[in-house]
Structures are given as C-alpha cells and as structure tokens.
mmCIF file of C-alpha atoms in Angstrom:
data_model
loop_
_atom_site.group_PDB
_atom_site.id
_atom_site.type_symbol
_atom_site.label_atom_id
_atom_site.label_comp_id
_atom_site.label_asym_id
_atom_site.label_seq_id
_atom_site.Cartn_x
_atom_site.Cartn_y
_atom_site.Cartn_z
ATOM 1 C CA UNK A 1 165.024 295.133 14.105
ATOM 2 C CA UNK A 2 162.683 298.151 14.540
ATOM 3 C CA UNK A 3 159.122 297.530 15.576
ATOM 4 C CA UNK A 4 157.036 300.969 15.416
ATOM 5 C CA UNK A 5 154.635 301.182 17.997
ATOM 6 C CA UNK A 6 150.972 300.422 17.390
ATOM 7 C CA UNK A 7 148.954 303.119 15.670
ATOM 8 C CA UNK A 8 145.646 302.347 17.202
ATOM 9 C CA UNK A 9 145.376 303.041 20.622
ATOM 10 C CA UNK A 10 144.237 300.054 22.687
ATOM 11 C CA UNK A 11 141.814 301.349 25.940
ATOM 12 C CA UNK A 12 140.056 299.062 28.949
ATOM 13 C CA UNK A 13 136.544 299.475 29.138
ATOM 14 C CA UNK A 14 135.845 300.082 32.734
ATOM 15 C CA UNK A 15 132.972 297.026 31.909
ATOM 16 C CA UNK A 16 135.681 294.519 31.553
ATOM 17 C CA UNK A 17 136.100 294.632 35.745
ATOM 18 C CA UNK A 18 132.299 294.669 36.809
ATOM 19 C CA UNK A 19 131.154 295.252 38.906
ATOM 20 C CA UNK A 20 133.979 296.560 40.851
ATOM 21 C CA UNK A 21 134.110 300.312 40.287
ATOM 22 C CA UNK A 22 136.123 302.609 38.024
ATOM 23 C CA UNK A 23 138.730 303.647 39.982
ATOM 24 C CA UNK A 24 139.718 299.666 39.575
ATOM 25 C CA UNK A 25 139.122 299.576 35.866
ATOM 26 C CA UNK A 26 142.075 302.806 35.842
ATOM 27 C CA UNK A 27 144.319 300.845 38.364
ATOM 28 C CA UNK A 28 144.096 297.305 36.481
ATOM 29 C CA UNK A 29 144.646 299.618 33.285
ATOM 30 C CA UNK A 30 147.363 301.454 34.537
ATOM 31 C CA UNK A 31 149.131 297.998 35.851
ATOM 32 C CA UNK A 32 148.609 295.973 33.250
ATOM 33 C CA UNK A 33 149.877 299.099 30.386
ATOM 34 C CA UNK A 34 146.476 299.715 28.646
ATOM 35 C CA UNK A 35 146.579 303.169 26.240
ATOM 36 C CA UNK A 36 143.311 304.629 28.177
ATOM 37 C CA UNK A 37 139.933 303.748 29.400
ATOM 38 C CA UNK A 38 136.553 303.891 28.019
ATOM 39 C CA UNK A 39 134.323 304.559 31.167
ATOM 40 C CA UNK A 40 130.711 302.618 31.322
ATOM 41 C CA UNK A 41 128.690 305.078 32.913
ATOM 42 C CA UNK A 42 126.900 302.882 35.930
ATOM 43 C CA UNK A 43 125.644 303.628 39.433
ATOM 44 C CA UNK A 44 129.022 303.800 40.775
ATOM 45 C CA UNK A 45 128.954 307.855 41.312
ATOM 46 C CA UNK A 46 132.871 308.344 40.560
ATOM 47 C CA UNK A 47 131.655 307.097 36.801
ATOM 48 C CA UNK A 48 129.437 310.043 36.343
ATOM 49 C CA UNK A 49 131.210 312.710 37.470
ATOM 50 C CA UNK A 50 133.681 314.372 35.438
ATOM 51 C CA UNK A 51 135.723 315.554 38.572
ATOM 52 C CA UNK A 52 136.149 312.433 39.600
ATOM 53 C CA UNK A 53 137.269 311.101 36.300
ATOM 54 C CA UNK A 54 139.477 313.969 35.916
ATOM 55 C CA UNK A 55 141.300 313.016 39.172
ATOM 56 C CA UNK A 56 141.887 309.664 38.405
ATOM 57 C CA UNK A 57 143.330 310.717 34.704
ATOM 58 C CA UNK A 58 145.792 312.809 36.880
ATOM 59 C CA UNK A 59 147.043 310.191 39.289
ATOM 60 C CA UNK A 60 146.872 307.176 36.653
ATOM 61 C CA UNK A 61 148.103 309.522 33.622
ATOM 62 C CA UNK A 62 145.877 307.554 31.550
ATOM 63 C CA UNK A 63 143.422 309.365 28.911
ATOM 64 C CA UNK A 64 140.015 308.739 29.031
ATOM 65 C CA UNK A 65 139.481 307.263 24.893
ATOM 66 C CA UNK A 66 135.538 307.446 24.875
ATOM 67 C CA UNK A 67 132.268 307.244 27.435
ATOM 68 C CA UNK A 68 129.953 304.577 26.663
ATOM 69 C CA UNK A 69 126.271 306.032 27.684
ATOM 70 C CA UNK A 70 124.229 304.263 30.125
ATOM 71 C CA UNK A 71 121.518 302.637 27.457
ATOM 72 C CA UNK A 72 122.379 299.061 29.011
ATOM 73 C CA UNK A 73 119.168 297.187 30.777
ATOM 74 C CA UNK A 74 121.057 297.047 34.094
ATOM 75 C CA UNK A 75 121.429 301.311 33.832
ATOM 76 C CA UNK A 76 118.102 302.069 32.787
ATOM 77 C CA UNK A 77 117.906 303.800 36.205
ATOM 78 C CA UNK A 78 120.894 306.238 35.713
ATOM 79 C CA UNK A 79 120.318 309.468 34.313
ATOM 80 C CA UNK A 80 116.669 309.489 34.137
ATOM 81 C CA UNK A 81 115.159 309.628 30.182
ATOM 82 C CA UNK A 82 116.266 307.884 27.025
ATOM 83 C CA UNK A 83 117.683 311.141 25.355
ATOM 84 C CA UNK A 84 119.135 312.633 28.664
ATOM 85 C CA UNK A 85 121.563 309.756 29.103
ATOM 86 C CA UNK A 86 122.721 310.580 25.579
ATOM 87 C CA UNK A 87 123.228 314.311 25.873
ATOM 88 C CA UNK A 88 124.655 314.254 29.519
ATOM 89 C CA UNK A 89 126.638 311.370 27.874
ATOM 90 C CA UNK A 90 128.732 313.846 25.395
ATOM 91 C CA UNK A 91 128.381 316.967 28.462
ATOM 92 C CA UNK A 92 130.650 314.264 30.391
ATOM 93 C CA UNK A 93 132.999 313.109 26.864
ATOM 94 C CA UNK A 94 133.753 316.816 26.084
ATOM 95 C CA UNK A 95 134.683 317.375 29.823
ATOM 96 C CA UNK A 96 136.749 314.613 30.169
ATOM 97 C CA UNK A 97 138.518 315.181 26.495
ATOM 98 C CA UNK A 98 137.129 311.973 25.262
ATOM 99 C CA UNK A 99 135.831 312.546 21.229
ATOM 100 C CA UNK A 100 133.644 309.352 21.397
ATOM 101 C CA UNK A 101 130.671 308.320 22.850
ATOM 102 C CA UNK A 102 129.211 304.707 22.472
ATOM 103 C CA UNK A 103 125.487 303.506 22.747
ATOM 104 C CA UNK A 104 123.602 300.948 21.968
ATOM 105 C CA UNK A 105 120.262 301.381 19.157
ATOM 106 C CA UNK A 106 116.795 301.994 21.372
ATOM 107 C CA UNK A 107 114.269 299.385 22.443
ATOM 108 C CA UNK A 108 111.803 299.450 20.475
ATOM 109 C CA UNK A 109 109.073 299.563 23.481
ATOM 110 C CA UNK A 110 111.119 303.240 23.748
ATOM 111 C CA UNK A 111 108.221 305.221 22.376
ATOM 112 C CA UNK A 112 109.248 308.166 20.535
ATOM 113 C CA UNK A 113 112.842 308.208 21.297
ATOM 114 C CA UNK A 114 112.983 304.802 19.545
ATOM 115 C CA UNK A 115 111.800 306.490 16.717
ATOM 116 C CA UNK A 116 113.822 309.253 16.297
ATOM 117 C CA UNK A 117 117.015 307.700 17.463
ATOM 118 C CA UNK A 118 118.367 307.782 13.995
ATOM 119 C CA UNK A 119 117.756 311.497 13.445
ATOM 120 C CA UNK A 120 118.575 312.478 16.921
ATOM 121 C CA UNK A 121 121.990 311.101 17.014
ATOM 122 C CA UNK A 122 122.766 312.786 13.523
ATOM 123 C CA UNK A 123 121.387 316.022 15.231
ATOM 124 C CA UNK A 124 123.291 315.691 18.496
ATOM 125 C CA UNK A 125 126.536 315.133 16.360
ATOM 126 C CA UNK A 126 126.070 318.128 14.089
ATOM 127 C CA UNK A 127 125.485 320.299 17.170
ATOM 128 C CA UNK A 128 128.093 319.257 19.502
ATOM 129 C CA UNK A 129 130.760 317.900 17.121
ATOM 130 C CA UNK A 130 130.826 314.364 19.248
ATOM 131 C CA UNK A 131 130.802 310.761 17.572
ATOM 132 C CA UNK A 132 128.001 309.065 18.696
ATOM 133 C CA UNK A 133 129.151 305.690 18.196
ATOM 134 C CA UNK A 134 125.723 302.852 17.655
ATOM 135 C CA UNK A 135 127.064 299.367 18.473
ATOM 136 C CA UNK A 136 126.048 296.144 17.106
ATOM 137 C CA UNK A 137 123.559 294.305 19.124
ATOM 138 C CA UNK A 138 121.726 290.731 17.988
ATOM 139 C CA UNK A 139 118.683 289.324 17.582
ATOM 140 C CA UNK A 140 116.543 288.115 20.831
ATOM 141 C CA UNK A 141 114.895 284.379 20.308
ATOM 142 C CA UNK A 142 112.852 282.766 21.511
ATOM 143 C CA UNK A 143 111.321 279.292 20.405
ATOM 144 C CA UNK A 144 112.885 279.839 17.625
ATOM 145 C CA UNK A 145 111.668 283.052 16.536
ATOM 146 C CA UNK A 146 113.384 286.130 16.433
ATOM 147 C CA UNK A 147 111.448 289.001 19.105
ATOM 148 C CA UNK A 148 112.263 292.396 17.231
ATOM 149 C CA UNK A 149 113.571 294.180 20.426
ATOM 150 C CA UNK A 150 115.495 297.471 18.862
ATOM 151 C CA UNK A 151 114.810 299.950 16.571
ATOM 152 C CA UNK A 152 115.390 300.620 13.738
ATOM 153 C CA UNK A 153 117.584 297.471 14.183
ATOM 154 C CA UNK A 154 120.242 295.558 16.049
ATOM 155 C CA UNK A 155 122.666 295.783 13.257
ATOM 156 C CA UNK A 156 124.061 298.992 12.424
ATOM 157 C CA UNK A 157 125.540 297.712 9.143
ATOM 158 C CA UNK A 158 122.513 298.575 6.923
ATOM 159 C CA UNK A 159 121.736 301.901 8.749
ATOM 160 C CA UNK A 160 122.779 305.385 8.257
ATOM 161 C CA UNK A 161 124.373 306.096 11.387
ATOM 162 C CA UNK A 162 127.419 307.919 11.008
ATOM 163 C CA UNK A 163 129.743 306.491 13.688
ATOM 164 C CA UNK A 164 129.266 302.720 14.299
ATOM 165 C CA UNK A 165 131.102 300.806 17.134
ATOM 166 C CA UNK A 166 131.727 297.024 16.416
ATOM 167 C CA UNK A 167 131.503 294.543 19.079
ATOM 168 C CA UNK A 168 132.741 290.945 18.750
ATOM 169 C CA UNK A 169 130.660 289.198 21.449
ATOM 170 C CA UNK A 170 127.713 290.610 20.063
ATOM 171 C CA UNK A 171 128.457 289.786 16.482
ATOM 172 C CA UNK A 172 128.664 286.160 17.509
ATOM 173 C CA UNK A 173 125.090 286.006 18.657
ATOM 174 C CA UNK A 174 124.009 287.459 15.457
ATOM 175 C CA UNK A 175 126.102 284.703 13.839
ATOM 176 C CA UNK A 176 127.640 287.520 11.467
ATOM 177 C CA UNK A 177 130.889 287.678 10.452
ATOM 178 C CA UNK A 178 132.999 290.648 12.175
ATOM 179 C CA UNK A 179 135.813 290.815 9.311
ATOM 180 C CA UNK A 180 133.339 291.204 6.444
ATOM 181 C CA UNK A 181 131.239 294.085 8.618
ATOM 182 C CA UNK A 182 134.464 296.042 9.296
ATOM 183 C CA UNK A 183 135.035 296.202 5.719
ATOM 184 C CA UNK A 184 131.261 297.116 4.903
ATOM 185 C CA UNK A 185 131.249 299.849 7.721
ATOM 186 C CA UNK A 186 134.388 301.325 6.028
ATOM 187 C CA UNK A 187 135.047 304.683 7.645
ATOM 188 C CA UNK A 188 131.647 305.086 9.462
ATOM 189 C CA UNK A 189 133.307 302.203 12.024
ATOM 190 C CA UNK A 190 134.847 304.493 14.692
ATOM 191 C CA UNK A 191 135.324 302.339 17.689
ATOM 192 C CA UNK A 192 135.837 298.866 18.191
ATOM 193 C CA UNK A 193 134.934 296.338 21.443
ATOM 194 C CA UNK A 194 137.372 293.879 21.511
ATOM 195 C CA UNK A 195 136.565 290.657 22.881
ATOM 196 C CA UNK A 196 135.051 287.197 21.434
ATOM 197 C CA UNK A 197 132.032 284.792 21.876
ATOM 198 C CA UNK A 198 130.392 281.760 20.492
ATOM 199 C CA UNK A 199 127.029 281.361 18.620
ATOM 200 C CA UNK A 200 125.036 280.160 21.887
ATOM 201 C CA UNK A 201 122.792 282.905 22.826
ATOM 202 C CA UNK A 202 125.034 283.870 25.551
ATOM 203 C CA UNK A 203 126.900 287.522 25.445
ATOM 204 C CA UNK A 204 130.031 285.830 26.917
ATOM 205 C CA UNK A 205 132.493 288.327 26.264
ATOM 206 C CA UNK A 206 135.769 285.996 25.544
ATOM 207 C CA UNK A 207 139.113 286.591 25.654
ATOM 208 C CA UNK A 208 139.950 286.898 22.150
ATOM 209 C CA UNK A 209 140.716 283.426 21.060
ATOM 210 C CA UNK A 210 138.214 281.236 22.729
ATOM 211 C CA UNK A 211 135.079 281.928 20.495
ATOM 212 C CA UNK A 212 134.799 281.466 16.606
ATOM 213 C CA UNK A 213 134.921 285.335 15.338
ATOM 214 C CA UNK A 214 137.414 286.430 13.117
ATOM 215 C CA UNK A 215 139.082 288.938 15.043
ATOM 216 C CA UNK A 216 142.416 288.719 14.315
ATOM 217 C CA UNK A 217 141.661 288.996 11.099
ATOM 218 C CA UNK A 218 139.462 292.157 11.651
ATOM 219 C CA UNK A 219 142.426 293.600 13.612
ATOM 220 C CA UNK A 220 144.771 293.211 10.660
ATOM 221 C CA UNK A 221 142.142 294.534 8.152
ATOM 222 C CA UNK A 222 142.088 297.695 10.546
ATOM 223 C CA UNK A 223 145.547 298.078 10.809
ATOM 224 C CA UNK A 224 146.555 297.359 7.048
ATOM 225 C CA UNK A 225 143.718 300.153 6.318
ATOM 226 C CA UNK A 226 145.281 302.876 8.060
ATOM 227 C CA UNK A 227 141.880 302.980 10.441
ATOM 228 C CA UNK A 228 141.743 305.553 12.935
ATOM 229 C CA UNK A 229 140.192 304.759 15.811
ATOM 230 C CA UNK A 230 140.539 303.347 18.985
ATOM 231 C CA UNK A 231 140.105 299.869 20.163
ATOM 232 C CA UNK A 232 138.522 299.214 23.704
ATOM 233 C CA UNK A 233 139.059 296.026 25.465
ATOM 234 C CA UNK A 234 135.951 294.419 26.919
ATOM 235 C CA UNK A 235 136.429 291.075 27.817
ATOM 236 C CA UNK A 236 134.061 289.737 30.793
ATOM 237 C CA UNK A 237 136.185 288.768 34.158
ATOM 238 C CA UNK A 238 133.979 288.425 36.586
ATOM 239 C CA UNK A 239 133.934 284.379 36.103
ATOM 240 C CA UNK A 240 137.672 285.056 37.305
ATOM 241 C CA UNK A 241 138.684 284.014 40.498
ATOM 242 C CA UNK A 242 140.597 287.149 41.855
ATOM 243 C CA UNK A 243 142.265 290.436 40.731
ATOM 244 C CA UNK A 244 145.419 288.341 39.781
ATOM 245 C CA UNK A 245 143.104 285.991 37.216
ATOM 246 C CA UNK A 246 141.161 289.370 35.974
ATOM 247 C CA UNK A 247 144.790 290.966 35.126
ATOM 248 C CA UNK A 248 146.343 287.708 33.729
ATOM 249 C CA UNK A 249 143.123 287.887 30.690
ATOM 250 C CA UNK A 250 143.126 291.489 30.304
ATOM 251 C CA UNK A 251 146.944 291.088 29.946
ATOM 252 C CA UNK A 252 146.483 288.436 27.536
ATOM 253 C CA UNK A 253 143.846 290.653 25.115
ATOM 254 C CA UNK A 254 145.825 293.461 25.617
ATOM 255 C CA UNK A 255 148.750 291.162 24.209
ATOM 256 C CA UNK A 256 146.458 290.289 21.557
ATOM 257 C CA UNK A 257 145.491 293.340 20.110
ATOM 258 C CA UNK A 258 149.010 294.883 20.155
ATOM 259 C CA UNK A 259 150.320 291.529 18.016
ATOM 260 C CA UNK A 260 147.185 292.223 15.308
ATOM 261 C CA UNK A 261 147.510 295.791 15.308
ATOM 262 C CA UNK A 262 151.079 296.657 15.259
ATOM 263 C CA UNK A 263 152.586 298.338 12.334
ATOM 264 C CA UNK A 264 155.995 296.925 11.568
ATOM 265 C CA UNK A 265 158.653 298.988 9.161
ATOM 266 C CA UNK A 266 159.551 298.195 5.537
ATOM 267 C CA UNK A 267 162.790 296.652 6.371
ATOM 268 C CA UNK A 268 161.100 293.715 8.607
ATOM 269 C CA UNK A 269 158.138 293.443 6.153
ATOM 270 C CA UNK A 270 160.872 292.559 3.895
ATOM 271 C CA UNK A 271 162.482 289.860 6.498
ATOM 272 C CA UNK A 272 159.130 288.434 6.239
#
C-alpha cells in the first residue's frame, strides 16, 4: 500500500550534538537521514560563517531549514549587542537560503532592546521579508515564586508576534500543554522544536516519549492541519555515552516525527 512521504520537513538542530561542532551536527544528520539542519549560531566559527555553511550544504547535500540566533545565556558573547545578533542572524538565513530565523523573547534586564523587542522583530520582518520565529520559554522560580526574567513574556501565546516557534522541553517547565498552544498559535506557529521534558525545573530536552507532553498528539494536529512548516529535532545527547548512543536517539526522534507526521493516501485511510 502507498505511503506518501511526509509533508513537513523534519531538520537536526545543530544543538542536539553540543557541544561538538556543526560540521558533526551535518554528518550525524546526513547519516542518520534528517531533511536539513537548523544551525545554533555558537562560538564554533564554521557556525557563523555563511561560507562555511555553504560548503558543508555542498558536500552533505543537506539544506540548511532555519538559523536559530545566538540570544542563549551561554552565547551572550557572540555577535556583540542584543539587536546585532538578530540582524546578522537573518544577513546569515538569507545567505544560506534558510526563510526562518528562531530566537528566544529578551531578558528583561535588556534595557531598551527588551522593550522594543516586540516592535523590532515586526520591523525587521517587514524590511527583510524573514520569519523571525519567538520561542516559548518558562517561568524562572525560585522559593516558590516566579522571578519575571523576559519581556514582554516567556510565552509567546498571548503576544503579537507574528512567527512563533514551539518548543516541547520548554513547554514542560511552564507546565502548559503543547497540543492546546499549537492550536491557539494557529498559523502564527512557524517552526517547531521537537523534543520532550518533565515538569521538574530542568530543560531536559527528551527524546520524545520519556516526558509527559503531548507531542504526538501536537504532531498529528500539525499534520491533519495541512501546517507548513518545518520541524527541527532538538533532543539533548550529551548525557550519551558516544557518537553511536547520540545517533541511536536522534534516530529514534527522527523515527518519531516521521510516524506522527506522515500523510498516508485515501485508500489506506480507508484500510484503517
């Protein structure tokens, strides 16, 4: 019986092998048959240049999906300010043909970029015709009381970004539940971290399975809804115990996603 092939492409985040470098992320990616990559831009100097990318999309024959911006606490030294890892962000997307970049919503200690974000990133994507993608983040406790650490806010839900990525891990921490925010986002959800976690306080980023989100069930909502988008695998192996282990659980999520995602014809709905 016919199976048609998945509609949503499936990518490895490059963050899924740190901290090895990028050139590993496209090798595990091209061995293991992910879609594309979405590069973290890091330290690692082959991750911010778009020669270098562009080299490695030529001898891996891989596409590079979308570039997640360097707004992480462990890159707050790459690229110098807030808004110039943002712009030089969607210089390096348009170079490298990728139509998405991801970041995460300001600190709120960020001064005036902070409070601009909002309008900036509508700005930016009216100028330069990229998706600036805001990912969910969660709340930061402690004794018991949430410490408001991003602005406007760590859930993008409520906010009138345009382009929201959704990140499972993440959603987890914020105890929210992934399958109803998919739906809520609607359209405005353009890109999609694919992983799982627990409600612990730790960002865990779990092979999809091992926490408590719904994401099967968010898969299937995407792919019943004709979504169009991309979804980016970035599952945590550095717990793993050597190339082999990292390959077997990227493997296994890529395995996942195809299952939830893939579009099957009318004849073998009808088996069904």
């Amino acid at each position: 019986m016919e199976i048609h092939s998945p509609k949503v492409p499936v990518a490895l985040s490059s963050a899924s092998v740190y901290p090895l470098t990028v050139h590993d992320a496209f090798a595990m990616a091209k061995d293991v048959g992910y879609d594309g990559l979405e590069v973290l831009i890091t330290g690692n100097a082959a991750s911010q240049s778009a020669t270098a990318l562009r080299a490695l999309m030529d001898k891996y024959q891989l596409p590079i999906l979308a570039v997640h911006a360097p707004t992480l606490l462990l890159t707050q030294q790459v690229w110098g300010s807030a808004w110039a890892k943002i712009e030089r962000s969607v210089i390096l997307a348009q170079a490298v043909g990728a139509d998405v970049v991801v970041a995460h919503p300001p600190f709120r200690w960020q001064g005036s970029y902070a409070e601009e974000f909002v309008d900036g990133v509508r700005r930016l994507t009216e100028t330069t015709g990229m998706k600036i993608a805001v990912e969910n983040m969660y709340p930061w406790r402690a004794r018991g009381r949430e410490a408001k650490m991003y602005l406007p806010h760590w859930n993008p839900v409520p906010q009138s970004y345009q382009d929201v990525t959704w990140d499972f891990s993440h959603a987890a921490i914020a105890n929210m539940d992934s399958h109803q925010a998919v739906q809520d986002l609607g359209r405005r959800l353009r890109h999609v971290h694919l992983c799982d976690g627990l409600d612990n306080g730790k960002d865990e980023h779990l092979v999809p399975g091992l926490g408590t989100q719904p994401v099967a069930q968010s898969l299937q909502y995407l792919r019943d809804s004709a979504w169009e988008g991309v979804v980016a695998v970035e599952v945590s192996t550095r717990k793993a115990k050597n190339a082999g282990q990292k390959e077997e659980w990227l493997g296994r999520t890529l395995e996942f996603a195809r299952e939830h995602l893939q579009v099957h014809n009318d004849s073998e709905q009808a088996i069904r």
